[in-house]
Tab-separated table of C-alpha atoms in Angstrom:
chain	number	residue	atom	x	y	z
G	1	UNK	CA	128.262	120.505	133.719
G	2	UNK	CA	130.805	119.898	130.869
G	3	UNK	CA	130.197	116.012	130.782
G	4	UNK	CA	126.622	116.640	131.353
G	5	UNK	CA	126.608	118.906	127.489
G	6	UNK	CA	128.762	115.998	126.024
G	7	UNK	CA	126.420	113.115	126.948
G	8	UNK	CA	123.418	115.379	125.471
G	9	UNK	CA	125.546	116.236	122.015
G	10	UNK	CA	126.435	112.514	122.207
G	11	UNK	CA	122.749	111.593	122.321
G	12	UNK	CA	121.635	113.925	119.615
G	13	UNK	CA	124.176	113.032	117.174
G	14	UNK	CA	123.241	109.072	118.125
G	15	UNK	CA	119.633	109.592	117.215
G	16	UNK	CA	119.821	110.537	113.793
G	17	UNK	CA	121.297	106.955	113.197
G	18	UNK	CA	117.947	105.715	112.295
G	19	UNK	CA	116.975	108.794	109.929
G	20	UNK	CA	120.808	107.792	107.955
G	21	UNK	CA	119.447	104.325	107.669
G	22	UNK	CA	116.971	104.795	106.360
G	23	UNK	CA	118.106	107.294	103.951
G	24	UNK	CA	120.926	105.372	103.107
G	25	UNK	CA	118.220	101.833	102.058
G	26	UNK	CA	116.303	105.038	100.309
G	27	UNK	CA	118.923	105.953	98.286
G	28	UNK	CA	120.107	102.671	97.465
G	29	UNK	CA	116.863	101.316	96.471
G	30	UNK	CA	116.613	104.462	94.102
G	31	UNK	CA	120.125	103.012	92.559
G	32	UNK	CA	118.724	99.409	92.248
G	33	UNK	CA	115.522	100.393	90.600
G	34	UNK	CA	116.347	103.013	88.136
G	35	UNK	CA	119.826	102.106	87.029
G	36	UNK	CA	120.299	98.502	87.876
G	37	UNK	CA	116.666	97.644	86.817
G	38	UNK	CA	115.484	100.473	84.301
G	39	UNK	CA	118.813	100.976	82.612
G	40	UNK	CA	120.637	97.766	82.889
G	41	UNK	CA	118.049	95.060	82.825
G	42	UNK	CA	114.666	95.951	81.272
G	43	UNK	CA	114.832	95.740	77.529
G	44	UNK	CA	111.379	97.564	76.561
G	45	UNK	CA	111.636	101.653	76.451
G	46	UNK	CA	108.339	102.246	76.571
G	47	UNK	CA	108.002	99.990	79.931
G	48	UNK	CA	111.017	101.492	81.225
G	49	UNK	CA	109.626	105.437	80.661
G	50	UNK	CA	106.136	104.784	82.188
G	51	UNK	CA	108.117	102.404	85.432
G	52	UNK	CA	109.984	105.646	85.924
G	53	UNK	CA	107.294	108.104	85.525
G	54	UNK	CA	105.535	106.070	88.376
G	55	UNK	CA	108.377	105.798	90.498
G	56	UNK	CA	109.965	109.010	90.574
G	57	UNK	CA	106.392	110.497	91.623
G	58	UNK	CA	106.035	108.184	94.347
G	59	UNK	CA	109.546	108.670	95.180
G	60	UNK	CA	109.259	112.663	95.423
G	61	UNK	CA	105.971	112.027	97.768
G	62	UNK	CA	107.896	109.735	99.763
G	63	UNK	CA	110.662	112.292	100.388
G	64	UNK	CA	109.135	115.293	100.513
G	65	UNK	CA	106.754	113.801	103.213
G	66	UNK	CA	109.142	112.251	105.045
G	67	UNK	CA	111.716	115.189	105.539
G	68	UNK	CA	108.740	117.680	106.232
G	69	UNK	CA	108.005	115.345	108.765
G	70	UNK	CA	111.350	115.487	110.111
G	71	UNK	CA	111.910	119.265	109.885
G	72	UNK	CA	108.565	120.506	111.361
G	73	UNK	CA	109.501	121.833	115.105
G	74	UNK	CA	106.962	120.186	117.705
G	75	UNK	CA	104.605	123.145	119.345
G	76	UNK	CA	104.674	123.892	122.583
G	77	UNK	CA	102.149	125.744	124.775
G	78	UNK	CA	101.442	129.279	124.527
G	79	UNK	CA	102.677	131.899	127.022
G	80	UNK	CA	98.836	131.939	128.255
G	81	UNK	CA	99.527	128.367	129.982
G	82	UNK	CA	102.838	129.394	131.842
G	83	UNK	CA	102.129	130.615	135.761
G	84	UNK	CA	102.892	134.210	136.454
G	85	UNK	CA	105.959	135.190	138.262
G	86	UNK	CA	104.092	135.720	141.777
G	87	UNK	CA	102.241	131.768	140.901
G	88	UNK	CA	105.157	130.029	140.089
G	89	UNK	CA	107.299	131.439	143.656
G	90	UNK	CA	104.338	130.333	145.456
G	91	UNK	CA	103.923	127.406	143.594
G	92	UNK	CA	107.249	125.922	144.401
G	93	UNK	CA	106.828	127.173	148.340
G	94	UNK	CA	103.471	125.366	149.022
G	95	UNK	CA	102.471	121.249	149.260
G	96	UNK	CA	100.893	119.428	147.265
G	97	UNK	CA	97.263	120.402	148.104
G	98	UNK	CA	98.095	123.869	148.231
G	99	UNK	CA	99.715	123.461	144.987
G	100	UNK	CA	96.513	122.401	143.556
G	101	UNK	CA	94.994	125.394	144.847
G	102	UNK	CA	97.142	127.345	142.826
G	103	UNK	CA	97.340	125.673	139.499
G	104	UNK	CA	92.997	125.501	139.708
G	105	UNK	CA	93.050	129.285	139.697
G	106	UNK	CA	95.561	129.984	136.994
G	107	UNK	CA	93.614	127.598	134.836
G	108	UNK	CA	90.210	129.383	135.462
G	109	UNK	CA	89.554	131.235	132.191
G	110	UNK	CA	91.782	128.514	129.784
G	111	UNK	CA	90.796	126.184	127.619
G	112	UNK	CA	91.738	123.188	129.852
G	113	UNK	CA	89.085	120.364	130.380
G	114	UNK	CA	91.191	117.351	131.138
G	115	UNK	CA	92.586	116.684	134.243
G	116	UNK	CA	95.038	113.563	135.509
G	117	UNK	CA	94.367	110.017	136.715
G	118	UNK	CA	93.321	111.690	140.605
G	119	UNK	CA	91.566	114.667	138.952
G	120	UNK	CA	94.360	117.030	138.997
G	121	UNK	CA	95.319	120.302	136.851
G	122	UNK	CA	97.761	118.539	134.451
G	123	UNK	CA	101.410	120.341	134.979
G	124	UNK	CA	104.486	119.869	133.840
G	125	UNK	CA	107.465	120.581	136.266
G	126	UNK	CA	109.687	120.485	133.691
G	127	UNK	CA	108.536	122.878	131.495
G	128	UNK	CA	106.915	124.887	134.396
G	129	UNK	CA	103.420	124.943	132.291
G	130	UNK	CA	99.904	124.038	133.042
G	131	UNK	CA	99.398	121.263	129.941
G	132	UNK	CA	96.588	122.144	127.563
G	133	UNK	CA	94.553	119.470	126.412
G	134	UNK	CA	96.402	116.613	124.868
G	135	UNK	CA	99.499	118.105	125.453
G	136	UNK	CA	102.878	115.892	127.261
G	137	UNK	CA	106.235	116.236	127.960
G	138	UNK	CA	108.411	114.210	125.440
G	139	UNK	CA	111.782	113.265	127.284
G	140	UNK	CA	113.569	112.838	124.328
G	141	UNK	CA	112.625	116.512	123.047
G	142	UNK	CA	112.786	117.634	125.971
G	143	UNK	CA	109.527	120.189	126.144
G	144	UNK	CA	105.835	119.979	125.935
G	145	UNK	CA	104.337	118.621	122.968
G	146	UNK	CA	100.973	120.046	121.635
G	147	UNK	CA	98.494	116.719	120.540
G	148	UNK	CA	101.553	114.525	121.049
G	149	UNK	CA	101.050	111.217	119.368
G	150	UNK	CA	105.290	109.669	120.219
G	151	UNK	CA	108.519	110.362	119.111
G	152	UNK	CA	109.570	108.486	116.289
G	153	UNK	CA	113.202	107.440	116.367
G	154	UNK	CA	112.669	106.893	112.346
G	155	UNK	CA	112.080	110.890	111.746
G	156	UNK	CA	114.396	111.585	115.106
G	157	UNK	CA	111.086	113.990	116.386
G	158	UNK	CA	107.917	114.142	117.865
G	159	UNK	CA	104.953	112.734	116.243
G	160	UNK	CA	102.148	116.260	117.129
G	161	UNK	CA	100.301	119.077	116.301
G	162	UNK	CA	102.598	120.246	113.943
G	163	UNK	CA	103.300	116.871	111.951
G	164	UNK	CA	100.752	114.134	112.185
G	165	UNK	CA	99.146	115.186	108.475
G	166	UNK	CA	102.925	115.249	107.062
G	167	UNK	CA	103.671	111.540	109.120
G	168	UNK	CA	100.558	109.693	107.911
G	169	UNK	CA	101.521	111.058	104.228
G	170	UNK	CA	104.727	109.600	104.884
G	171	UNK	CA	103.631	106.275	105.949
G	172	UNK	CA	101.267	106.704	103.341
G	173	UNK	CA	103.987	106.928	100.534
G	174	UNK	CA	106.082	104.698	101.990
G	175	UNK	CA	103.942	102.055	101.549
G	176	UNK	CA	102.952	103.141	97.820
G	177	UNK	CA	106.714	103.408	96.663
G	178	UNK	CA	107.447	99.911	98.286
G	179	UNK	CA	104.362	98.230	96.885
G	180	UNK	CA	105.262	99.509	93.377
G	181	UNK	CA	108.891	98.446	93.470
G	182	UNK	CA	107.645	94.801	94.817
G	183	UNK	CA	105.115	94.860	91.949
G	184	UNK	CA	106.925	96.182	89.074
G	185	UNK	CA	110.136	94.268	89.896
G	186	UNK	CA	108.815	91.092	90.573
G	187	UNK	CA	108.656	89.305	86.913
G	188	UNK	CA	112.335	90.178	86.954
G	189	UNK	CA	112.928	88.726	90.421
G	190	UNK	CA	111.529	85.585	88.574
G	191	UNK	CA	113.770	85.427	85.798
G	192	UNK	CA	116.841	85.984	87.849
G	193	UNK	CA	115.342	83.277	90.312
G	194	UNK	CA	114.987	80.855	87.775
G	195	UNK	CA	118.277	81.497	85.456
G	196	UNK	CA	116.255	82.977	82.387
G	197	UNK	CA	118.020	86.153	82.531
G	198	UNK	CA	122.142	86.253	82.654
G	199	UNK	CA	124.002	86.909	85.774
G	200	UNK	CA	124.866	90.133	85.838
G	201	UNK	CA	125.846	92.806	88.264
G	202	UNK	CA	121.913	93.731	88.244
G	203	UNK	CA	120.464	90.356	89.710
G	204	UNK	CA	121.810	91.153	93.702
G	205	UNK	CA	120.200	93.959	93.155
G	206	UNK	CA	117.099	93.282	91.763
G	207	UNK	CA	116.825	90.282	94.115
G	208	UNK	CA	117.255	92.018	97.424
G	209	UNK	CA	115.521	95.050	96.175
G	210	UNK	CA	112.130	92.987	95.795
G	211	UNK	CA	112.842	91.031	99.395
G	212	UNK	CA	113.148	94.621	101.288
G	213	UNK	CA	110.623	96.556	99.379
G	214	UNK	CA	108.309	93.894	100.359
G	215	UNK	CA	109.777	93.320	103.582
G	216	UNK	CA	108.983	97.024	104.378
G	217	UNK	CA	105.394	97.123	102.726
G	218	UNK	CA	104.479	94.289	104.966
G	219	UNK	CA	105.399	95.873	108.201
G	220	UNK	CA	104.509	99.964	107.233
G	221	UNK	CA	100.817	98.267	106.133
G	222	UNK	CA	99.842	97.812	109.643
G	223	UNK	CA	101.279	100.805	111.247
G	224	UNK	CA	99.649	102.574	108.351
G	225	UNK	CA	96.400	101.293	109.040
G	226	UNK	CA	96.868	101.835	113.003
G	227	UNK	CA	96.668	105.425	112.083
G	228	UNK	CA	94.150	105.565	109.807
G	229	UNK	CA	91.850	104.384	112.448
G	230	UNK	CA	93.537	106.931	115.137
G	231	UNK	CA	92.071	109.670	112.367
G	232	UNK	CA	89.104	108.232	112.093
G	233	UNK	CA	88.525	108.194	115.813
G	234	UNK	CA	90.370	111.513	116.488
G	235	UNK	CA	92.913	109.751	118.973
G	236	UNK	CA	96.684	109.370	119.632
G	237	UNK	CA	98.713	106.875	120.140
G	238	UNK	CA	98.506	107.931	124.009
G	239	UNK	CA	94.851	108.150	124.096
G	240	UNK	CA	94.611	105.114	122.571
G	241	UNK	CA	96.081	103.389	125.757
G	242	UNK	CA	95.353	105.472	127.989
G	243	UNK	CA	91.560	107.033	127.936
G	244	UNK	CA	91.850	110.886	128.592
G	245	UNK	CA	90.376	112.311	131.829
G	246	UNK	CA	87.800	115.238	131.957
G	247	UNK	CA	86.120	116.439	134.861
G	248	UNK	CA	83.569	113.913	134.792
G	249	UNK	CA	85.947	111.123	134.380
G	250	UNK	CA	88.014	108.819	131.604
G	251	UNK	CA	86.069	109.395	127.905
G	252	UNK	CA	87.947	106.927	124.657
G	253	UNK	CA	85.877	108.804	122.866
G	254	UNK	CA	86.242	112.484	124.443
G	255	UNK	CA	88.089	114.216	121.201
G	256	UNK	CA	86.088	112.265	118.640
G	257	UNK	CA	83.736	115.033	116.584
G	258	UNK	CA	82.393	112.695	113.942
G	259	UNK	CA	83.950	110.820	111.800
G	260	UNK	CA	84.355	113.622	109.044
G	261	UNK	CA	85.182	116.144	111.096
G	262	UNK	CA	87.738	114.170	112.731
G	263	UNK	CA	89.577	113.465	109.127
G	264	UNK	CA	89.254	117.678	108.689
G	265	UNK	CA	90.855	118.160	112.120
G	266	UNK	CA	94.117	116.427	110.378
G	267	UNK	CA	94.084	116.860	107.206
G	268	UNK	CA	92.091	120.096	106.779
G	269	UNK	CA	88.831	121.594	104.711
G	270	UNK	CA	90.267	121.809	101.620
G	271	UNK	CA	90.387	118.306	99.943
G	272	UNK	CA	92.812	119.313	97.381
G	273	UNK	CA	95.467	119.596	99.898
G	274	UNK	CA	95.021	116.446	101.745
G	275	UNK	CA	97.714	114.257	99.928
G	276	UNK	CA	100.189	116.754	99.220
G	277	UNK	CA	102.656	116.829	102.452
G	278	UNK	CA	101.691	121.232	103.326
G	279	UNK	CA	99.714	122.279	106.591
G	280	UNK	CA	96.446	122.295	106.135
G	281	UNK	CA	95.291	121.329	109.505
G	282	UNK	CA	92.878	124.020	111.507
G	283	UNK	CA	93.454	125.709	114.277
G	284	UNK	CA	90.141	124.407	115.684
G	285	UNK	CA	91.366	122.150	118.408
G	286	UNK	CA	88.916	120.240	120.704
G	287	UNK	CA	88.865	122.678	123.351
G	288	UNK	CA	87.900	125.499	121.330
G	289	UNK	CA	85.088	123.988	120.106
G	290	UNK	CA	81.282	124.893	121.882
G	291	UNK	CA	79.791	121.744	121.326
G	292	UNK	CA	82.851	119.631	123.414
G	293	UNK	CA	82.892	122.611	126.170
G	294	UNK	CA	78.703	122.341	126.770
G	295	UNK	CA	79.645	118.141	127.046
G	296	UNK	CA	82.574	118.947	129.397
G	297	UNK	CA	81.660	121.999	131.574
């Protein structure tokens, strides 16, 4: 058992390499801009006040959006979806088809309308629960993830329920913060280019600061717009490869309540809220809705 703990500490502490990265190109890139850049290399004051007014709101977005994205724990299904005692012995005592027997009666009475590939009651053996809608075990997490979308080694967590408003913000953020540095520090990227500014200390990092903020803008663009869509369609990144299955068979578009009601089931009802990185999503989830269980029944 005692190597068995290591390997798992070993593999925790090994996944938040990617979060120190990029932390670390974060926190550099906040050195470049506002000391080597703002202090050291712009001449103007009034350019250099309104360049950091800009940035350092951006910036605070960026983190704040990206750490509550980090820190919010994944949900997991309610008691309600766990077998009884007396279920769960019998459960692990009978076949296959007399399994199936079992898990259709505990689910009489939930809020469960999609089934697997062969038209099974979804459960997880792992977690030893009866998987609500939209709802799968995540290896690396090691549990049951409520509207699990995938587990981002960049935030070193699940992607879900609990986090998709604060992720999209973060993508969303990320992008802005990059496309300003690219834009703001690419006349001086020119004159270091071209030799009409001194060499100085500044001009590595004003140079590689414009080739990785636009590096990153490039490639957070289209996983930013991936998403979009996914909101606009009311999917994950699952169900967007793999159709979900209701009683009456596959359905791409099973989840999907409208376009504007699908932005509301992320980001919430109150517009105010929607770009500042706080949980605003309802708890109206598909299968609590009348409409879906009439379509479904």
């Amino acid at each position: 058992m005692a190597p068995h703990h290591v390997l798992k500490c070993c593999q925790r502490s090994l996944a938040w390499i990617p979060v120190i990265f990029i932390n670390l190109v974060v926190g550099w890139s906040y050195y470049a801009y506002v000391v080597e850049l703002c202090i050291f290399t712009i001449p103007n004051n009034a350019e250099k006040i309104s360049y950091l007014g800009v940035f350092h709101l951006f910036f605070i977005m960026f983190i704040w959006s990206y750490w509550k994205t980090i820190c919010s724990r994944p949900v997991s299904p309610s008691k309600e979806f766990c077998l009884a005692k007396v279920e769960k012995e019998q459960y692990e005592k009978e076949q296959p088809d007399a399994q199936q027997d079992i898990l259709k009666k505990a689910a009489v009475g939930l809020p469960v309308y999609t089934r697997t590939g062969t038209g099974a009651v979804r459960y997880c053996d792992h977690c030893q629960v009866i998987k609500p809608d939209r709802c799968h075990h995540c290896s690396t997490c090691d549990m049951c993830v409520l509207k699990m979308d995938h587990h981002c080694p960049w935030v070193n967590n699940c992607v879900g329920f609990s986090n998709y408003k604060f992720f999209v913000l973060f993508l969303a953020y990320s992008m802005l913060y990059c496309v300003f540095i690219a834009a703001t520090v690419l006349q001086y990227f020119i004159k270091f280019w071209t030799n009409q500014l001194p060499d100085t200390h500044a001009k590595f990092h004003v140079l590689f600061l414009f080739f990785v903020a636009a590096m990153f803008f490039i490639s957070i663009l289209s996983l930013f717009s991936y998403h979009l869509w996914l909101v606009g369609k009311n999917r994950t990144t699952i169900e967007a490869f793999r159709a979900p299955v209701f009683r009456n068979g596959p359905d791409k578009n099973g989840f999907s309540l409208g376009f504007s009601r699908n932005v509301v089931e992320v980001f919430g009802d109150q517009k105010k809220y929607w770009m500042f990185p706080i949980y605003t999503s309802p708890w109206t989830a598909f299968q609590n809705s009348p409409i879906n269980k009439l379509v479904h029944m």
